[in-house]
Amino acid sequence: MIQSSDIVNNERIITHSFDSKKPGLSVLVYGAIHGDEDCGPIAIRKLIEEMDSGKLPLVQGSVTFVPVCNPRAHTNKVRVHKENLNRIFKKTE
């Protein structure tokens, strides 16, 4: 597992990545896009723990988990902080 963090708008965003070293899809899993949603981060942390221990192996491709995408809203247990992150995704090449 590779764990990293970035500072976005003065908030620390933590990611966890797993790579099987075999060809396959790359998957990105977001949690807590809305700060008042607790189930996503709980489920994602359980998956990270199981993958990190080898209990749930990644057989091909890679996966990156972001348990908490909106840390300020999540810490304050409010749905959004300034902007609804679910409304700002843009299609890219």
mmCIF file of C-alpha atoms in Angstrom:
data_model
loop_
_atom_site.group_PDB
_atom_site.id
_atom_site.type_symbol
_atom_site.label_atom_id
_atom_site.label_comp_id
_atom_site.label_asym_id
_atom_site.label_seq_id
_atom_site.Cartn_x
_atom_site.Cartn_y
_atom_site.Cartn_z
ATOM 1 C CA MET A 1 0.000 0.000 0.000
ATOM 2 C CA ILE A 2 1.089 3.536 -0.705
ATOM 3 C CA GLN A 3 -0.380 6.183 1.567
ATOM 4 C CA SER A 4 -0.073 9.810 0.625
ATOM 5 C CA SER A 5 -1.623 13.115 1.488
ATOM 6 C CA ASP A 6 -2.097 16.446 -0.191
ATOM 7 C CA ILE A 7 -3.203 19.788 1.125
ATOM 8 C CA VAL A 8 -6.242 21.048 -0.785
ATOM 9 C CA ASN A 9 -7.798 24.335 0.327
ATOM 10 C CA ASN A 10 -5.877 24.086 3.610
ATOM 11 C CA GLU A 11 -7.313 20.614 4.275
ATOM 12 C CA ARG A 12 -5.312 17.383 4.325
ATOM 13 C CA ILE A 13 -6.646 14.744 1.920
ATOM 14 C CA ILE A 14 -5.310 11.230 2.575
ATOM 15 C CA THR A 15 -5.215 8.570 -0.130
ATOM 16 C CA HIS A 16 -4.372 4.862 -0.017
ATOM 17 C CA SER A 17 -3.306 3.112 -3.225
ATOM 18 C CA PHE A 18 -2.844 -0.550 -4.063
ATOM 19 C CA ASP A 19 -1.290 -1.866 -7.274
ATOM 20 C CA SER A 20 -1.414 -5.528 -8.236
ATOM 21 C CA LYS A 21 1.496 -5.082 -10.683
ATOM 22 C CA LYS A 22 -0.733 -6.847 -13.243
ATOM 23 C CA PRO A 23 -2.585 -5.154 -16.109
ATOM 24 C CA GLY A 24 -6.145 -4.115 -15.409
ATOM 25 C CA LEU A 25 -8.440 -1.246 -14.632
ATOM 26 C CA SER A 26 -7.587 1.614 -12.296
ATOM 27 C CA VAL A 27 -10.378 2.368 -9.841
ATOM 28 C CA LEU A 28 -10.831 5.437 -7.642
ATOM 29 C CA VAL A 29 -13.139 5.140 -4.611
ATOM 30 C CA TYR A 30 -14.330 8.299 -2.832
ATOM 31 C CA GLY A 31 -15.881 8.561 0.631
ATOM 32 C CA ALA A 32 -17.423 11.453 2.544
ATOM 33 C CA ILE A 33 -17.942 13.701 -0.448
ATOM 34 C CA HIS A 34 -20.696 15.008 1.800
ATOM 35 C CA GLY A 35 -19.420 15.572 5.330
ATOM 36 C CA ASP A 36 -22.460 14.115 7.061
ATOM 37 C CA GLU A 37 -22.004 10.706 5.419
ATOM 38 C CA ASP A 38 -20.150 8.298 7.707
ATOM 39 C CA CYS A 39 -20.829 4.900 6.074
ATOM 40 C CA GLY A 40 -18.434 5.432 3.136
ATOM 41 C CA PRO A 41 -15.329 6.185 5.210
ATOM 42 C CA ILE A 42 -16.096 3.276 7.554
ATOM 43 C CA ALA A 43 -16.470 0.814 4.656
ATOM 44 C CA ILE A 44 -13.425 2.184 2.827
ATOM 45 C CA ARG A 45 -11.214 1.930 5.921
ATOM 46 C CA LYS A 46 -12.339 -1.693 6.369
ATOM 47 C CA LEU A 47 -11.404 -2.457 2.747
ATOM 48 C CA ILE A 48 -8.018 -0.753 3.190
ATOM 49 C CA GLU A 49 -7.344 -2.802 6.331
ATOM 50 C CA GLU A 50 -8.312 -6.063 4.604
ATOM 51 C CA MET A 51 -6.248 -5.293 1.510
ATOM 52 C CA ASP A 52 -3.250 -4.146 3.553
ATOM 53 C CA SER A 53 -3.311 -7.363 5.622
ATOM 54 C CA GLY A 54 -3.560 -9.532 2.513
ATOM 55 C CA LYS A 55 -6.996 -10.836 3.507
ATOM 56 C CA LEU A 56 -8.476 -9.234 0.386
ATOM 57 C CA PRO A 57 -5.872 -9.414 -2.397
ATOM 58 C CA LEU A 58 -5.992 -7.241 -5.502
ATOM 59 C CA VAL A 59 -5.607 -9.671 -8.401
ATOM 60 C CA GLN A 60 -5.211 -7.173 -11.249
ATOM 61 C CA GLY A 61 -5.134 -3.438 -11.897
ATOM 62 C CA SER A 62 -4.974 -0.817 -9.185
ATOM 63 C CA VAL A 63 -7.259 0.928 -6.737
ATOM 64 C CA THR A 64 -6.962 4.227 -4.885
ATOM 65 C CA PHE A 65 -9.149 5.006 -1.896
ATOM 66 C CA VAL A 66 -9.948 8.480 -0.576
ATOM 67 C CA PRO A 67 -11.857 7.776 2.651
ATOM 68 C CA VAL A 68 -12.668 11.443 3.338
ATOM 69 C CA CYS A 69 -12.872 13.800 0.360
ATOM 70 C CA ASN A 70 -14.348 16.685 2.320
ATOM 71 C CA PRO A 71 -12.454 16.767 5.633
ATOM 72 C CA ARG A 72 -13.723 20.113 6.907
ATOM 73 C CA ALA A 73 -17.375 19.206 6.375
ATOM 74 C CA HIS A 74 -16.738 15.703 7.759
ATOM 75 C CA THR A 75 -15.049 17.038 10.894
ATOM 76 C CA ASN A 76 -17.930 19.474 11.435
ATOM 77 C CA LYS A 77 -20.583 16.823 10.562
ATOM 78 C CA VAL A 78 -22.208 19.088 7.978
ATOM 79 C CA ARG A 79 -23.167 18.130 4.439
ATOM 80 C CA VAL A 80 -21.043 20.727 2.623
ATOM 81 C CA HIS A 81 -18.432 23.364 3.303
ATOM 82 C CA LYS A 82 -18.636 26.242 0.832
ATOM 83 C CA GLU A 83 -19.361 24.004 -2.172
ATOM 84 C CA ASN A 84 -21.135 20.712 -2.853
ATOM 85 C CA LEU A 85 -18.294 18.508 -4.122
ATOM 86 C CA ASN A 86 -20.784 16.216 -5.821
ATOM 87 C CA ARG A 87 -21.666 19.085 -8.189
ATOM 88 C CA ILE A 88 -18.181 20.040 -9.369
ATOM 89 C CA PHE A 89 -16.993 16.839 -11.083
ATOM 90 C CA LYS A 90 -16.124 17.543 -14.699
ATOM 91 C CA LYS A 91 -15.646 15.167 -17.561
ATOM 92 C CA THR A 92 -12.046 15.099 -18.784
ATOM 93 C CA GLU A 93 -10.142 13.214 -21.401
#
